PDB file of C-alpha atoms in Angstrom:
ATOM      1  CA  MET M   1       4.056  -4.644  -6.798  1.00  0.00           C
ATOM      2  CA  GLN M   2       4.885  -4.985  -3.132  1.00  0.00           C
ATOM      3  CA  SER M   3       2.315  -7.684  -2.445  1.00  0.00           C
ATOM      4  CA  THR M   4       3.542  -9.811  -5.355  1.00  0.00           C
ATOM      5  CA  ALA M   5       7.158  -9.439  -4.244  1.00  0.00           C
ATOM      6  CA  GLN M   6       6.221 -10.303  -0.660  1.00  0.00           C
ATOM      7  CA  LEU M   7       4.361 -13.426  -1.765  1.00  0.00           C
ATOM      8  CA  TRP M   8       7.294 -14.479  -3.947  1.00  0.00           C
ATOM      9  CA  LEU M   9       9.765 -13.882  -1.119  1.00  0.00           C
ATOM     10  CA  VAL M  10       7.698 -15.907   1.367  1.00  0.00           C
ATOM     11  CA  TYR M  11       7.389 -18.762  -1.099  1.00  0.00           C
ATOM     12  CA  MET M  12      11.099 -18.709  -1.983  1.00  0.00           C
ATOM     13  CA  MET M  13      12.071 -18.679   1.695  1.00  0.00           C
ATOM     14  CA  THR M  14       9.694 -21.421   2.830  1.00  0.00           C
ATOM     15  CA  ASP M  15       8.353 -23.343  -0.173  1.00  0.00           C
ATOM     16  CA  SER M  16       5.100 -23.444   1.795  1.00  0.00           C
ATOM     17  CA  PRO M  17       1.682 -22.743   0.260  1.00  0.00           C
ATOM     18  CA  ALA M  18       0.245 -22.608   3.790  1.00  0.00           C
ATOM     19  CA  LEU M  19       2.417 -19.616   4.658  1.00  0.00           C
ATOM     20  CA  LEU M  20       1.163 -17.870   1.531  1.00  0.00           C
ATOM     21  CA  GLY M  21      -2.348 -18.278   2.965  1.00  0.00           C
ATOM     22  CA  ILE M  22      -1.221 -16.913   6.322  1.00  0.00           C
ATOM     23  CA  PHE M  23       0.342 -13.938   4.533  1.00  0.00           C
ATOM     24  CA  GLY M  24      -2.910 -13.287   2.653  1.00  0.00           C
ATOM     25  CA  PHE M  25      -4.929 -13.590   5.847  1.00  0.00           C
ATOM     26  CA  ALA M  26      -2.616 -11.240   7.738  1.00  0.00           C
ATOM     27  CA  SER M  27      -2.834  -8.600   5.023  1.00  0.00           C
ATOM     28  CA  GLN M  28      -6.637  -8.728   4.648  1.00  0.00           C
ATOM     29  CA  ILE M  29      -8.039  -9.318   8.146  1.00  0.00           C
ATOM     30  CA  PRO M  30      -7.336  -5.754   9.347  1.00  0.00           C
ATOM     31  CA  ILE M  31      -9.383  -4.436   6.432  1.00  0.00           C
ATOM     32  CA  LEU M  32     -12.348  -6.583   7.454  1.00  0.00           C
ATOM     33  CA  PHE M  33     -12.366  -5.252  10.999  1.00  0.00           C
ATOM     34  CA  LEU M  34     -11.058  -1.695  10.588  1.00  0.00           C
ATOM     35  CA  ALA M  35     -12.425  -0.377   7.268  1.00  0.00           C
ATOM     36  CA  SER M  36     -15.550   1.005   8.922  1.00  0.00           C
ATOM     37  CA  LEU M  37     -13.368   2.848  11.422  1.00  0.00           C
ATOM     38  CA  GLY M  38     -11.346   4.149   8.462  1.00  0.00           C
ATOM     39  CA  GLY M  39     -14.575   5.417   6.911  1.00  0.00           C
ATOM     40  CA  TYR M  40     -15.466   7.155  10.163  1.00  0.00           C
ATOM     41  CA  VAL M  41     -12.058   8.842  10.242  1.00  0.00           C
ATOM     42  CA  GLY M  42     -12.441   9.850   6.591  1.00  0.00           C
ATOM     43  CA  ASP M  43     -15.833  11.415   7.290  1.00  0.00           C
ATOM     44  CA  ARG M  44     -14.910  13.213  10.506  1.00  0.00           C
ATOM     45  CA  TYR M  45     -11.331  14.420  10.075  1.00  0.00           C
ATOM     46  CA  ASN M  46      -9.123  16.145   7.523  1.00  0.00           C
ATOM     47  CA  ARG M  47      -9.018  13.819   4.515  1.00  0.00           C
ATOM     48  CA  HIS M  48      -5.908  15.380   3.019  1.00  0.00           C
ATOM     49  CA  ARG M  49      -3.944  14.746   6.197  1.00  0.00           C
ATOM     50  CA  GLY M  50      -5.380  11.242   6.332  1.00  0.00           C
ATOM     51  CA  VAL M  51      -4.111  10.423   2.839  1.00  0.00           C
ATOM     52  CA  VAL M  52      -0.688  11.897   3.602  1.00  0.00           C
ATOM     53  CA  TRP M  53      -0.538   9.972   6.886  1.00  0.00           C
ATOM     54  CA  THR M  54      -1.481   6.635   5.347  1.00  0.00           C
ATOM     55  CA  GLN M  55       0.866   7.061   2.385  1.00  0.00           C
ATOM     56  CA  THR M  56       3.747   8.051   4.668  1.00  0.00           C
ATOM     57  CA  THR M  57       3.112   5.043   6.882  1.00  0.00           C
ATOM     58  CA  ALA M  58       2.968   2.736   3.852  1.00  0.00           C
ATOM     59  CA  MET M  59       6.234   4.240   2.611  1.00  0.00           C
ATOM     60  CA  ILE M  60       7.927   3.577   5.952  1.00  0.00           C
ATOM     61  CA  LEU M  61       6.707  -0.032   5.979  1.00  0.00           C
ATOM     62  CA  SER M  62       7.972  -0.488   2.437  1.00  0.00           C
ATOM     63  CA  PHE M  63      11.346   1.012   3.359  1.00  0.00           C
ATOM     64  CA  VAL M  64      11.703  -1.276   6.373  1.00  0.00           C
ATOM     65  CA  LEU M  65      10.924  -4.305   4.236  1.00  0.00           C
ATOM     66  CA  ALA M  66      13.353  -3.151   1.529  1.00  0.00           C
ATOM     67  CA  ALA M  67      16.130  -2.594   4.066  1.00  0.00           C
ATOM     68  CA  LEU M  68      15.613  -5.946   5.784  1.00  0.00           C
ATOM     69  CA  THR M  69      15.543  -7.753   2.440  1.00  0.00           C
ATOM     70  CA  LEU M  70      18.559  -5.975   0.969  1.00  0.00           C
ATOM     71  CA  ILE M  71      20.764  -6.682   3.991  1.00  0.00           C
ATOM     72  CA  GLY M  72      19.593 -10.300   4.032  1.00  0.00           C
ATOM     73  CA  ALA M  73      18.075 -10.136   7.505  1.00  0.00           C
ATOM     74  CA  VAL M  74      14.402 -10.558   6.617  1.00  0.00           C
ATOM     75  CA  ARG M  75      12.453 -13.389   8.234  1.00  0.00           C
ATOM     76  CA  VAL M  76       9.058 -14.757   7.282  1.00  0.00           C
ATOM     77  CA  TRP M  77       7.403 -13.535  10.461  1.00  0.00           C
ATOM     78  CA  GLU M  78       8.632 -10.003   9.682  1.00  0.00           C
ATOM     79  CA  ILE M  79       7.113 -10.147   6.199  1.00  0.00           C
ATOM     80  CA  VAL M  80       3.794 -11.317   7.652  1.00  0.00           C
ATOM     81  CA  LEU M  81       3.904  -8.633  10.359  1.00  0.00           C
ATOM     82  CA  ILE M  82       4.597  -5.904   7.808  1.00  0.00           C
ATOM     83  CA  ALA M  83       1.733  -7.259   5.681  1.00  0.00           C
ATOM     84  CA  PHE M  84      -0.535  -7.040   8.744  1.00  0.00           C
ATOM     85  CA  PHE M  85       0.495  -3.430   9.384  1.00  0.00           C
ATOM     86  CA  ALA M  86       0.016  -2.626   5.681  1.00  0.00           C
ATOM     87  CA  GLY M  87      -3.495  -4.086   5.989  1.00  0.00           C
ATOM     88  CA  ILE M  88      -4.192  -1.701   8.871  1.00  0.00           C
ATOM     89  CA  VAL M  89      -2.927   1.201   6.771  1.00  0.00           C
ATOM     90  CA  ASN M  90      -5.099   0.124   3.824  1.00  0.00           C
ATOM     91  CA  ALA M  91      -8.151  -0.153   6.090  1.00  0.00           C
ATOM     92  CA  PHE M  92      -7.815   3.593   6.642  1.00  0.00           C
ATOM     93  CA  ASP M  93      -6.342   4.629   3.293  1.00  0.00           C
ATOM     94  CA  VAL M  94      -9.050   3.297   0.981  1.00  0.00           C
ATOM     95  CA  PRO M  95     -12.096   4.889   2.674  1.00  0.00           C
ATOM     96  CA  ILE M  96     -10.244   8.150   3.345  1.00  0.00           C
ATOM     97  CA  ARG M  97      -9.028   8.291  -0.260  1.00  0.00           C
ATOM     98  CA  GLN M  98     -12.542   7.646  -1.597  1.00  0.00           C
ATOM     99  CA  ALA M  99     -13.983  10.398   0.596  1.00  0.00           C
ATOM    100  CA  PHE M 100     -11.149  12.700  -0.478  1.00  0.00           C
ATOM    101  CA  LEU M 101     -12.002  12.044  -4.128  1.00  0.00           C
ATOM    102  CA  VAL M 102     -15.497  13.470  -3.616  1.00  0.00           C
ATOM    103  CA  GLN M 103     -14.030  16.496  -1.868  1.00  0.00           C
ATOM    104  CA  MET M 104     -11.469  17.141  -4.615  1.00  0.00           C
ATOM    105  CA  VAL M 105     -13.662  16.939  -7.707  1.00  0.00           C
ATOM    106  CA  GLY M 106     -17.079  18.092  -6.583  1.00  0.00           C
ATOM    107  CA  LYS M 107     -20.455  16.569  -7.312  1.00  0.00           C
ATOM    108  CA  GLU M 108     -20.707  17.489 -11.005  1.00  0.00           C
ATOM    109  CA  ASP M 109     -17.519  15.672 -12.042  1.00  0.00           C
ATOM    110  CA  LEU M 110     -17.911  12.812  -9.580  1.00  0.00           C
ATOM    111  CA  PRO M 111     -19.136  10.127 -12.047  1.00  0.00           C
ATOM    112  CA  ASN M 112     -16.142  10.742 -14.321  1.00  0.00           C
ATOM    113  CA  ALA M 113     -13.743  10.807 -11.366  1.00  0.00           C
ATOM    114  CA  ILE M 114     -15.119   7.519 -10.023  1.00  0.00           C
ATOM    115  CA  ALA M 115     -14.788   5.907 -13.452  1.00  0.00           C
ATOM    116  CA  LEU M 116     -11.209   7.167 -13.828  1.00  0.00           C
ATOM    117  CA  ASN M 117     -10.293   6.098 -10.293  1.00  0.00           C
ATOM    118  CA  SER M 118     -11.743   2.621 -10.879  1.00  0.00           C
ATOM    119  CA  SER M 119      -9.888   2.301 -14.172  1.00  0.00           C
ATOM    120  CA  ILE M 120      -6.592   3.271 -12.556  1.00  0.00           C
ATOM    121  CA  PHE M 121      -7.170   0.925  -9.624  1.00  0.00           C
ATOM    122  CA  ASN M 122      -8.062  -2.052 -11.818  1.00  0.00           C
ATOM    123  CA  GLY M 123      -5.254  -1.255 -14.248  1.00  0.00           C
ATOM    124  CA  ALA M 124      -2.803  -1.271 -11.361  1.00  0.00           C
ATOM    125  CA  ARG M 125      -4.101  -4.694 -10.321  1.00  0.00           C
ATOM    126  CA  ILE M 126      -3.082  -5.969 -13.754  1.00  0.00           C
ATOM    127  CA  VAL M 127       0.099  -4.007 -14.398  1.00  0.00           C
ATOM    128  CA  GLY M 128       1.487  -4.086 -10.833  1.00  0.00           C
ATOM    129  CA  PRO M 129       2.066  -7.847 -10.579  1.00  0.00           C
ATOM    130  CA  ALA M 130       3.520  -7.934 -14.096  1.00  0.00           C
ATOM    131  CA  LEU M 131       5.953  -5.139 -13.247  1.00  0.00           C
ATOM    132  CA  ALA M 132       6.767  -6.876  -9.974  1.00  0.00           C
ATOM    133  CA  GLY M 133       7.593 -10.076 -11.848  1.00  0.00           C
ATOM    134  CA  PHE M 134      10.012  -8.256 -14.131  1.00  0.00           C
ATOM    135  CA  ALA M 135      11.504  -6.288 -11.242  1.00  0.00           C
ATOM    136  CA  ILE M 136      11.998  -9.432  -9.151  1.00  0.00           C
ATOM    137  CA  ALA M 137      13.685 -11.195 -12.068  1.00  0.00           C
ATOM    138  CA  TRP M 138      15.951  -8.263 -12.949  1.00  0.00           C
ATOM    139  CA  ILE M 139      16.794  -6.598  -9.640  1.00  0.00           C
ATOM    140  CA  GLY M 140      15.452  -8.813  -6.829  1.00  0.00           C
ATOM    141  CA  GLU M 141      12.796  -8.503  -4.163  1.00  0.00           C
ATOM    142  CA  GLY M 142      14.581  -5.939  -1.996  1.00  0.00           C
ATOM    143  CA  TRP M 143      14.930  -3.455  -4.832  1.00  0.00           C
ATOM    144  CA  CYS M 144      11.308  -4.108  -5.788  1.00  0.00           C
ATOM    145  CA  PHE M 145      10.296  -2.974  -2.277  1.00  0.00           C
ATOM    146  CA  PHE M 146      12.608   0.008  -2.643  1.00  0.00           C
ATOM    147  CA  LEU M 147      10.896   1.003  -5.914  1.00  0.00           C
ATOM    148  CA  GLU M 148       7.548   0.742  -4.142  1.00  0.00           C
ATOM    149  CA  ARG M 149       8.851   3.100  -1.460  1.00  0.00           C
ATOM    150  CA  HIS M 150       9.628   5.689  -4.142  1.00  0.00           C
ATOM    151  CA  GLN M 151       6.105   5.382  -5.490  1.00  0.00           C
ATOM    152  CA  PHE M 152       4.796   6.391  -2.070  1.00  0.00           C
ATOM    153  CA  SER M 153       7.236   9.289  -1.771  1.00  0.00           C
ATOM    154  CA  ARG M 154       5.981  10.652  -5.122  1.00  0.00           C
ATOM    155  CA  CYS M 155       2.409  10.500  -3.797  1.00  0.00           C
ATOM    156  CA  ASP M 156       3.419  12.310  -0.609  1.00  0.00           C
ATOM    157  CA  TYR M 157       5.238  14.993  -2.585  1.00  0.00           C
ATOM    158  CA  CYS M 158       2.210  15.557  -4.815  1.00  0.00           C
ATOM    159  CA  ALA M 159      -0.146  15.682  -1.837  1.00  0.00           C
ATOM    160  CA  ALA M 160       2.108  18.115   0.035  1.00  0.00           C
ATOM    161  CA  ASP M 161       2.469  20.256  -3.109  1.00  0.00           C
ATOM    162  CA  ASP M 162      -1.315  20.259  -3.529  1.00  0.00           C
ATOM    163  CA  ALA M 163      -1.768  21.377   0.083  1.00  0.00           C
ATOM    164  CA  ALA M 164       0.673  24.262  -0.409  1.00  0.00           C
ATOM    165  CA  ARG M 165      -1.481  25.734  -3.193  1.00  0.00           C
TER     166      ARG M 165
END
């Protein structure tokens, strides 16, 4: 949802397809260079803390973007910078989350867990942009970012609740 809203906001602010490419580059280049480091961190350190850390960081980035957009102070360079930082977070989140999946379910249920995780991920790739389109049309980009922030806070609550057990 957030990526779609960011792309829409950049395009509405600039009317520039080139800046959409810069946005895409800024959000993906950290993954290219840092995903292996994220895998190292996921293999060597506490995966639960890694997931909580990355989700909290993503929530903060989403909140900053929501606040800047809602008060009307957002600039294109800020959107691109937040996308770059979100790319760094994703470079760590994805490998840590995948390693955490193995730790949570065990080897016997791993094929089913991988299939379910892939289904959820690919479903979100379809449903997320559609929901973002409706949210942008009904409540605007800033509130779309705010909704994304709440999605992260739910994940953090669930992860913290799981750790307490």
